[in-house]
PDB file of C-alpha atoms in Angstrom:
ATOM      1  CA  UNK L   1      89.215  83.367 110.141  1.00  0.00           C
ATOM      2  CA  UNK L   2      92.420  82.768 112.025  1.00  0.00           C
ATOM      3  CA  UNK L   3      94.938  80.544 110.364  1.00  0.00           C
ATOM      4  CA  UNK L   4      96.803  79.701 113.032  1.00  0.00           C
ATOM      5  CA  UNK L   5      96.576  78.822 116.770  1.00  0.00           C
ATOM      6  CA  UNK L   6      98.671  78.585 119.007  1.00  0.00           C
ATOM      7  CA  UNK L   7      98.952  76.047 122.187  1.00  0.00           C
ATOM      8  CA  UNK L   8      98.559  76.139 124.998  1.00  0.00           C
ATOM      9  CA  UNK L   9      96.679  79.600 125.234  1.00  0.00           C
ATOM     10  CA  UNK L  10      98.987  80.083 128.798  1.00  0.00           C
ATOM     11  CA  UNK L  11     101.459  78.863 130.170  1.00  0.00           C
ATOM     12  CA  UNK L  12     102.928  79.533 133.380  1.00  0.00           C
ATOM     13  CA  UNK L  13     106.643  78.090 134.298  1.00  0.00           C
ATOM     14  CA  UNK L  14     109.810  78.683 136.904  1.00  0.00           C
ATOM     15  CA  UNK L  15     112.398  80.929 135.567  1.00  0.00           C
ATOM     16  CA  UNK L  16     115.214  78.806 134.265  1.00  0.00           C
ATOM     17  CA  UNK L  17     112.640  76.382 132.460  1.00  0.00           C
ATOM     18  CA  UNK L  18     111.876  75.670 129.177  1.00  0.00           C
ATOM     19  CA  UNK L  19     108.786  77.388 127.215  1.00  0.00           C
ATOM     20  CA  UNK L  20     107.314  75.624 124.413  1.00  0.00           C
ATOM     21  CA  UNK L  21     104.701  76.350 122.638  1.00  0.00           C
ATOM     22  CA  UNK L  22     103.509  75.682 119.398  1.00  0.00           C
ATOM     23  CA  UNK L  23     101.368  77.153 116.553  1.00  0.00           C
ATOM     24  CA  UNK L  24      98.695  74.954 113.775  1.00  0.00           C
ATOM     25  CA  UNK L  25      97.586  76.051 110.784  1.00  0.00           C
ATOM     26  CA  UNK L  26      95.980  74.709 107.759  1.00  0.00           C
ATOM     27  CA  UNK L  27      96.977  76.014 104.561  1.00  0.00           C
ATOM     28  CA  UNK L  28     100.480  76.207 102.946  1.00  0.00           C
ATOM     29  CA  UNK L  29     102.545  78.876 104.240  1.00  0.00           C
ATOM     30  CA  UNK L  30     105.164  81.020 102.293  1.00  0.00           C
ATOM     31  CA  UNK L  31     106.883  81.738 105.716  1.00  0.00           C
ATOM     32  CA  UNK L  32     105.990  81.451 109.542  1.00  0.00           C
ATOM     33  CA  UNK L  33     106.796  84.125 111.997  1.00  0.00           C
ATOM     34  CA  UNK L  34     106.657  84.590 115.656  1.00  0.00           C
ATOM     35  CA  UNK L  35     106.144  88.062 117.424  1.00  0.00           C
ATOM     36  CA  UNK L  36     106.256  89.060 121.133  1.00  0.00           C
ATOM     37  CA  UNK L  37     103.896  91.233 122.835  1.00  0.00           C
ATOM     38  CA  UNK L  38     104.492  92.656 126.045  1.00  0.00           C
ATOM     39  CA  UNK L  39     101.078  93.570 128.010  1.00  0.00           C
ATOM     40  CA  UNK L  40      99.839  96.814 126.285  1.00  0.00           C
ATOM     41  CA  UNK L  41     102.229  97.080 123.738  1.00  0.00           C
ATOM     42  CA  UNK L  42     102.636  96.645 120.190  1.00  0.00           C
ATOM     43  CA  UNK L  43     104.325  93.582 118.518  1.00  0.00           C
ATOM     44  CA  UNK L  44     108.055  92.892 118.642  1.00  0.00           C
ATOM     45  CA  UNK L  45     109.432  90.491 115.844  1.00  0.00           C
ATOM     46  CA  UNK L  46     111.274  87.640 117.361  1.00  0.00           C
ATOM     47  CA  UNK L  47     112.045  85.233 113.903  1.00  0.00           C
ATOM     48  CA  UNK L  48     110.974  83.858 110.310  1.00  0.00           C
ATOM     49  CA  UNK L  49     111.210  80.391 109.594  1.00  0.00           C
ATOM     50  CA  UNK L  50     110.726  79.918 105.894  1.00  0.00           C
ATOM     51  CA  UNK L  51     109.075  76.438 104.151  1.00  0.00           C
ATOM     52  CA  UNK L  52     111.852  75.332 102.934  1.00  0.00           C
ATOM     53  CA  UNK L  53     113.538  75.480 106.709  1.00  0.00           C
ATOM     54  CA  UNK L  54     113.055  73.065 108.961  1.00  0.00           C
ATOM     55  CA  UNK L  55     114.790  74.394 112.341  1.00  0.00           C
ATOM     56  CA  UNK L  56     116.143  78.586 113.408  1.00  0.00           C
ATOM     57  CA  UNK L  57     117.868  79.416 115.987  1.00  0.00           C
ATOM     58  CA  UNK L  58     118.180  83.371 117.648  1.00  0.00           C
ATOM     59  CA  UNK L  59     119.878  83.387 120.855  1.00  0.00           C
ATOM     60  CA  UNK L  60     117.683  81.534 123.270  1.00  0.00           C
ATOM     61  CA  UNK L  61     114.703  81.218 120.727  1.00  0.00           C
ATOM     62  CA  UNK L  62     114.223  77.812 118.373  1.00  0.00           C
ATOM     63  CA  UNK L  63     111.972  77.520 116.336  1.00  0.00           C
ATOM     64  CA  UNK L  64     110.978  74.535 114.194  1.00  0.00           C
ATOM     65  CA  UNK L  65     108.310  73.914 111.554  1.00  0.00           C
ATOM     66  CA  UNK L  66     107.076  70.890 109.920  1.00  0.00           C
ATOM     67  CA  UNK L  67     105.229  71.319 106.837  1.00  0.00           C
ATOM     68  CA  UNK L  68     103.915  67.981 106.769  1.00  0.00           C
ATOM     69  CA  UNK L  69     101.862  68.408 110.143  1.00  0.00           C
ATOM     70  CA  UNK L  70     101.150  72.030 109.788  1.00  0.00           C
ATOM     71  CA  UNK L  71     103.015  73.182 112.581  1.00  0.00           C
ATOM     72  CA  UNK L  72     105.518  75.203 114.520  1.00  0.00           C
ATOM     73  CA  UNK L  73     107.027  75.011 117.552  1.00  0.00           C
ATOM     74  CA  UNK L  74     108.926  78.336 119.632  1.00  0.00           C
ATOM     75  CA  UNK L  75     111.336  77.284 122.432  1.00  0.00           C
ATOM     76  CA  UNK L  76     113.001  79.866 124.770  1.00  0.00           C
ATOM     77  CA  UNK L  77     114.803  78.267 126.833  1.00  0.00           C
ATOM     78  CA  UNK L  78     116.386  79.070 130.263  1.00  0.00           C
ATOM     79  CA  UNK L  79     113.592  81.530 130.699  1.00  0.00           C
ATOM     80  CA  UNK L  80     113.268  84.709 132.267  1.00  0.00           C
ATOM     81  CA  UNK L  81     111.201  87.072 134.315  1.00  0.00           C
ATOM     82  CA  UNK L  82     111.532  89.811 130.869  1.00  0.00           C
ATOM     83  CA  UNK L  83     110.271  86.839 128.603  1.00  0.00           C
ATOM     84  CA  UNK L  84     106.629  87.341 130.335  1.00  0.00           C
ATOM     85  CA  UNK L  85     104.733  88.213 127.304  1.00  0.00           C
ATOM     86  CA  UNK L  86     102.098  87.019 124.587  1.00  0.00           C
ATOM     87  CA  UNK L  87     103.419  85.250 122.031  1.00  0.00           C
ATOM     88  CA  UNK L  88     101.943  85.120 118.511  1.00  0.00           C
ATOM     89  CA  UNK L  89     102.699  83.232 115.366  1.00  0.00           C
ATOM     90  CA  UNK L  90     101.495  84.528 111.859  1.00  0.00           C
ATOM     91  CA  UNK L  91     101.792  83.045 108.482  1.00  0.00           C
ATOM     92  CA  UNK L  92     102.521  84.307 105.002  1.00  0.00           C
ATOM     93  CA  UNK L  93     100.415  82.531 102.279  1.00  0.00           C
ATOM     94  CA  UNK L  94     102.004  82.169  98.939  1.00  0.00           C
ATOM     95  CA  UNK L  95      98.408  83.299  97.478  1.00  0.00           C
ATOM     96  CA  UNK L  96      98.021  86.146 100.160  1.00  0.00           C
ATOM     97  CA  UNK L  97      98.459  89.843 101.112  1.00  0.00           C
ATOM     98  CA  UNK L  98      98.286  89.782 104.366  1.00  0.00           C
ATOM     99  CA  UNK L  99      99.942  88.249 107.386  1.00  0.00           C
ATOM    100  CA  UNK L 100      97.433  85.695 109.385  1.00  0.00           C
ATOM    101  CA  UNK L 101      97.361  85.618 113.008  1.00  0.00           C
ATOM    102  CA  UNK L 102      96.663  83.226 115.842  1.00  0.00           C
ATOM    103  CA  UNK L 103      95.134  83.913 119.357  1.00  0.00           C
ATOM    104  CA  UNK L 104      98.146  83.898 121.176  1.00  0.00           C
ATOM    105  CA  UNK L 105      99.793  82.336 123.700  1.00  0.00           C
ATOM    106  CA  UNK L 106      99.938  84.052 127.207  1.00  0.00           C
ATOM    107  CA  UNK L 107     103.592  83.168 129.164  1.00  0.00           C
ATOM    108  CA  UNK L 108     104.186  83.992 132.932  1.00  0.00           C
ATOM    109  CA  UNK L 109     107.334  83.556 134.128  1.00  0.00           C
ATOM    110  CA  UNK L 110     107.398  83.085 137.714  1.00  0.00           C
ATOM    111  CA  UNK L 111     110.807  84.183 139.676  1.00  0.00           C
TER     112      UNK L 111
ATOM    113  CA  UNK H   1     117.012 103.821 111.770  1.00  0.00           C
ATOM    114  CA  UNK H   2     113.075 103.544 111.705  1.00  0.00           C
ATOM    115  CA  UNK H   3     110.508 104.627 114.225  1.00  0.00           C
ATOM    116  CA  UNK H   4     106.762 104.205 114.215  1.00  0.00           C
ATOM    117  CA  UNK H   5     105.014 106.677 116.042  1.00  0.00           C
ATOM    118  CA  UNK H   6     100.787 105.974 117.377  1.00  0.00           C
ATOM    119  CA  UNK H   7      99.059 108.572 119.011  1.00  0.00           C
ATOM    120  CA  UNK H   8      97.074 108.905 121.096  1.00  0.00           C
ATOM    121  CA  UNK H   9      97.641 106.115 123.571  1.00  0.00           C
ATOM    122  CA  UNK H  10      94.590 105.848 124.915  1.00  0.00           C
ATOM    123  CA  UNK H  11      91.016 107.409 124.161  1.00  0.00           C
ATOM    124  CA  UNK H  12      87.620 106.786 125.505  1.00  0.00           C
ATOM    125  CA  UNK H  13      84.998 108.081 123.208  1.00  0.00           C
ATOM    126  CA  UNK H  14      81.100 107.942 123.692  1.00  0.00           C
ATOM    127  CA  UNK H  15      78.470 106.072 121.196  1.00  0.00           C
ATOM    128  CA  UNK H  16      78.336 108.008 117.886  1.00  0.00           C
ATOM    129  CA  UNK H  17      81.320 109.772 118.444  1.00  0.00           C
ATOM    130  CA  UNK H  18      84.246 110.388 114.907  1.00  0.00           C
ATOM    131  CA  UNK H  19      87.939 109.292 115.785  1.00  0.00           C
ATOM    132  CA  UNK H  20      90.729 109.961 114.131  1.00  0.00           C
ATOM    133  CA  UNK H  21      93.791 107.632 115.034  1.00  0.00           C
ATOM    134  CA  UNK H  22      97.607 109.361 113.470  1.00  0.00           C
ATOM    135  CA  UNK H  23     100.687 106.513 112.430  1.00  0.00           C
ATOM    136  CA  UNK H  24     103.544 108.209 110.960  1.00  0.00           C
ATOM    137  CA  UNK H  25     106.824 106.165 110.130  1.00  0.00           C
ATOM    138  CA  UNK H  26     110.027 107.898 110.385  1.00  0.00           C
ATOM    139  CA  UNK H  27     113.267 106.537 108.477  1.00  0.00           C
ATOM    140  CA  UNK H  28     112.081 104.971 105.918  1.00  0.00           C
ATOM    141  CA  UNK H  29     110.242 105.648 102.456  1.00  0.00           C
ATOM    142  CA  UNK H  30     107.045 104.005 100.560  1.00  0.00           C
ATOM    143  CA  UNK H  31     106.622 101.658 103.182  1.00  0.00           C
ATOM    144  CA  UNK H  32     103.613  99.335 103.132  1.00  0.00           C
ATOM    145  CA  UNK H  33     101.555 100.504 106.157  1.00  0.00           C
ATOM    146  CA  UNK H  34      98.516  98.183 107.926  1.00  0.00           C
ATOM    147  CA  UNK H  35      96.200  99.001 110.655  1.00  0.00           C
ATOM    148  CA  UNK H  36      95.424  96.260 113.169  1.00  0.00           C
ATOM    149  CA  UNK H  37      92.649  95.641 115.646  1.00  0.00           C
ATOM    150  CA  UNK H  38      92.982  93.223 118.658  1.00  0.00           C
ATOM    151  CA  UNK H  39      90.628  92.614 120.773  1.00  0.00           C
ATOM    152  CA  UNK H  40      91.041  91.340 124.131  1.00  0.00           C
ATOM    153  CA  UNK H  41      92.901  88.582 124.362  1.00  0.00           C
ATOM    154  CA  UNK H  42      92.885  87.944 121.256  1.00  0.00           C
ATOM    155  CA  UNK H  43      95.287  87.849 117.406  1.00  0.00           C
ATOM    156  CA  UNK H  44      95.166  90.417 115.340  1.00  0.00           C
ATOM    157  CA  UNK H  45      92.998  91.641 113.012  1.00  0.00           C
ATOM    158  CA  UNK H  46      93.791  93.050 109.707  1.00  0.00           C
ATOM    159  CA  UNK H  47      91.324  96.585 109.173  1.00  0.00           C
ATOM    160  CA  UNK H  48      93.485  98.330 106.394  1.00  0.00           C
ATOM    161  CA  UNK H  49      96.632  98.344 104.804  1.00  0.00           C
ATOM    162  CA  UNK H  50      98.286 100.836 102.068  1.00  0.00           C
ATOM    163  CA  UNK H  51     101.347 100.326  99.569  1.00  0.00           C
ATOM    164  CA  UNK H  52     101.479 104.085  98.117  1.00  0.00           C
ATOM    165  CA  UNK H  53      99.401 107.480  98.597  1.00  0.00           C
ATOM    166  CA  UNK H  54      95.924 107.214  98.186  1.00  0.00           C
ATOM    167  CA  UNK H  55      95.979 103.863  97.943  1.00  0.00           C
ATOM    168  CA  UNK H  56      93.868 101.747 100.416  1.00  0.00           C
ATOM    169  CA  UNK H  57      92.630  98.387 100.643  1.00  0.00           C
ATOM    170  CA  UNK H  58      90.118  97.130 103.390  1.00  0.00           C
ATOM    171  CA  UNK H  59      89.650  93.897 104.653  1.00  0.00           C
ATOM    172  CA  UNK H  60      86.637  94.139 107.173  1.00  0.00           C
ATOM    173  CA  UNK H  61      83.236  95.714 105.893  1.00  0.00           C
ATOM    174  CA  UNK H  62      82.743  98.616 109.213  1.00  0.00           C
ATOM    175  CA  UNK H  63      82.631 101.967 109.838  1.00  0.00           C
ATOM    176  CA  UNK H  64      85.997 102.785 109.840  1.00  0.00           C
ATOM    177  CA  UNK H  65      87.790 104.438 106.973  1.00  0.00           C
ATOM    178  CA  UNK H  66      91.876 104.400 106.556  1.00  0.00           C
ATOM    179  CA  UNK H  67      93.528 107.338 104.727  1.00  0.00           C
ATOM    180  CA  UNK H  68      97.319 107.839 103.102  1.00  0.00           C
ATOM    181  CA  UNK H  69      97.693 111.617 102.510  1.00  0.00           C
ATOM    182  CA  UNK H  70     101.630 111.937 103.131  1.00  0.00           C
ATOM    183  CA  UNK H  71     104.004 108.593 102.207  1.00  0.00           C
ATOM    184  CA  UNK H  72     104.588 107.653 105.669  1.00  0.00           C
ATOM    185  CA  UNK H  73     101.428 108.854 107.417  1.00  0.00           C
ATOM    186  CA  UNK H  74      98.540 106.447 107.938  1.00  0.00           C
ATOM    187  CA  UNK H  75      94.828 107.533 109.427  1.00  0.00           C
ATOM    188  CA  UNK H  76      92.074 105.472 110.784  1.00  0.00           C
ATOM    189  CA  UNK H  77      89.329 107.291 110.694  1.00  0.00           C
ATOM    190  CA  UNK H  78      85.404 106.885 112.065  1.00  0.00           C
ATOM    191  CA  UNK H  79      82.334 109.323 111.773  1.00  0.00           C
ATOM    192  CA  UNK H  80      80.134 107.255 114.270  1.00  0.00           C
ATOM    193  CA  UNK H  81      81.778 105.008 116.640  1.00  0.00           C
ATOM    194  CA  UNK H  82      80.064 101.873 117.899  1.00  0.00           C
ATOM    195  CA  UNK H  83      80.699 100.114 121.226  1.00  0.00           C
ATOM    196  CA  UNK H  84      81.753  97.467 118.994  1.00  0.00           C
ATOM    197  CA  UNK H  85      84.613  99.506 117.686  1.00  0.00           C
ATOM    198  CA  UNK H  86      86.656  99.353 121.216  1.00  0.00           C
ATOM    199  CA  UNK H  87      89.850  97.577 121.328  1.00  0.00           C
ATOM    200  CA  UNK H  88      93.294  98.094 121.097  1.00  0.00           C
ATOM    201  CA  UNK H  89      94.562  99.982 117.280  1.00  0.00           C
ATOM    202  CA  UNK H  90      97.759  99.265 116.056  1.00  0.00           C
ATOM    203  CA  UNK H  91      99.851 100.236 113.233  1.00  0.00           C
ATOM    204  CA  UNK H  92     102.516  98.393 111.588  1.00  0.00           C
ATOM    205  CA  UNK H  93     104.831  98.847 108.511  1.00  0.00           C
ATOM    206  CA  UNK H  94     106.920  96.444 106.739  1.00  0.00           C
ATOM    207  CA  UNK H  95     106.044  93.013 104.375  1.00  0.00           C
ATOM    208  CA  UNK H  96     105.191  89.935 104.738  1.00  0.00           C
ATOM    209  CA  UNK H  97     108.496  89.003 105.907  1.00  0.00           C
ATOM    210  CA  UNK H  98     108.487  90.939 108.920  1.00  0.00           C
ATOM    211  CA  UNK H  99     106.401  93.535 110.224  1.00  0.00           C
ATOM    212  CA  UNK H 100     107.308  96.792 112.798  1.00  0.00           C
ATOM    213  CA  UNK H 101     104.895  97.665 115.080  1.00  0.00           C
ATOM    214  CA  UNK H 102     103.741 101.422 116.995  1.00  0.00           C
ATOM    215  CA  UNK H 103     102.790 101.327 120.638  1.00  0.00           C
ATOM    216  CA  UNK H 104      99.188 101.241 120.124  1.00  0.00           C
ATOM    217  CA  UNK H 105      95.963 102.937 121.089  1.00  0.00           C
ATOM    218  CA  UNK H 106      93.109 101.374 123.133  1.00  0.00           C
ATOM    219  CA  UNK H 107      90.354 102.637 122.354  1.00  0.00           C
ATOM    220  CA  UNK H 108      87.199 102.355 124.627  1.00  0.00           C
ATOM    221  CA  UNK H 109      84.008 103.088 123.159  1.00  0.00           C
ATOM    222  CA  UNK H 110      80.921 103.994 125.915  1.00  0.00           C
TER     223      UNK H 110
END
C-alpha cells in the first residue's frame, strides 16, 4: 500500500503564486524525497530532506518535514508556466528496500 | 555523466501477447536498477529491482519476469500479456537516497 499521499491531488494557480503542497505518511521514514514528473515522462529528482532535518531549501523549492505529524510540505514559489508537472513524494524506511510512493499531486500553472 | 536509456516508447500489444521492455544505464557501474509501473494517474509501483547480475527480487506476484544479463542492462519481460498489464514502465537506477529515472514506455495492452 502507498505510504504516502500527497494533498491536494491538483492544484491549479496564477504564475507568480505560491504552490504548496504537502505529503502524509505513517511510518518512520529514513529520508523523504520529492520528484517531478512532467506529463509522459519519467521522474526528475527535485530534493531529500532527511529525519533529522527539519527545513531544505533548492532554489525556489522548500521543503519542510515534521516528524511528529508525519508530514512534508514542498513550496515553489514564484511559480512558473515550466513548473506544470506531477509532483510526488516517496519515503525511505529505515527497515525497507524500497522507496514508497504517493499518488501525486497534479500542478497547472496558468500564465 | 550517467544516462538511462528505455526503449521502446510506446507499444500496443494484443491479449496473450510476450513483451520484452530494454533499460540500459550508461556511466556508471553495479548500479542498483528497479522497474516501475504507474498507472494512470497514479504513484508508482515497485515490479522489480536488481543489485548485481542475476540477481532479482520481485515485489508484485504477476506475469512479468525481470532479468540482469549485462551489469547495467535491465529486462522486463512477459510471455502472456493481460489487459491488466497496460500502463506506463519505467526504469530507474540509483538508492534510496535518490533515484534516476528513463523516459518510459506505455504500454497498452488490447
Amino acid at each position: 500500500s502507498q505510504q504516502g499521499e500527497e494533498d491536494p491531488q491538483a492544484l491549479s494557480i496564477q504564475e507568480g503564486e505560491n504552490a504548496t503542497m504537502n505529503c502524509s505518511y505513517k511510518t518512520s521514514i529514513n529520508n523523504l524525497q520529492w520528484y517531478r514528473q512532467n506529463s509522459g515522462r519519467g521522474l526528475v529528482h527535485l530534493i531529500l530532506i532527511r529525519s533529522n532535518e527539519r527545513e531544505k531549501h533548492s532554489g525556489r523549492l522548500r521543503v519542510t518535514l515534521d516528524t511528529s505529524k508525519k508530514s512534508s510540505s514542498l513550496l515553489i514559489t514564484a511559480s512558473r508556466a515550466a513548473d506544470t508537472a506531477s509532483y510526488f513524494c516517496a519515503t525511505a524506511l529505515d527497515s525497507n528496500y524500497q522507496l514508497i510512493w504517493g499518488a501525486g499531486t497534479k500542478l497547472i500553472i496558468k500564465p | 555523466s550517467q544516462t538511462i536509456h528505455q526503449w521502446p516508447a510506446t507499444l500496443v500489444q494484443p491479449v496473450g501477447s510476450p513483451l520484452s521492455l530494454e533499460c540500459t544505464v550508461e556511466g556508471t557501474s553495479n548500479p542498483n536498477l528497479y522497474w516501475y509501473r504507474q498507472a494512470a494517474g497514479r504513484g508508482l509501483q515497485l515490479l522489480f529491482y536488481s543489485v548485481g547480475i542475476g540477481q532479482i527480487s520481485s515485489e508484485v506476484p504477476q506475469n512479468l519476469s525481470a532479468s540482469r544479463p549485462q551489469d547495467r542492462q535491465f529486462i522486463l519481460s512477459s510471455k502472456k500479456l493481460l489487459l491488466s498489464d497496460s500502463g506506463f514502465y519505467l526504469c530507474a537506477w540509483g538508492s534510496l537516497s535518490e533515484q534516476y529515472f528513463g523516459p518510459g514506455t506505455r504500454l497498452t495492452v488490447t
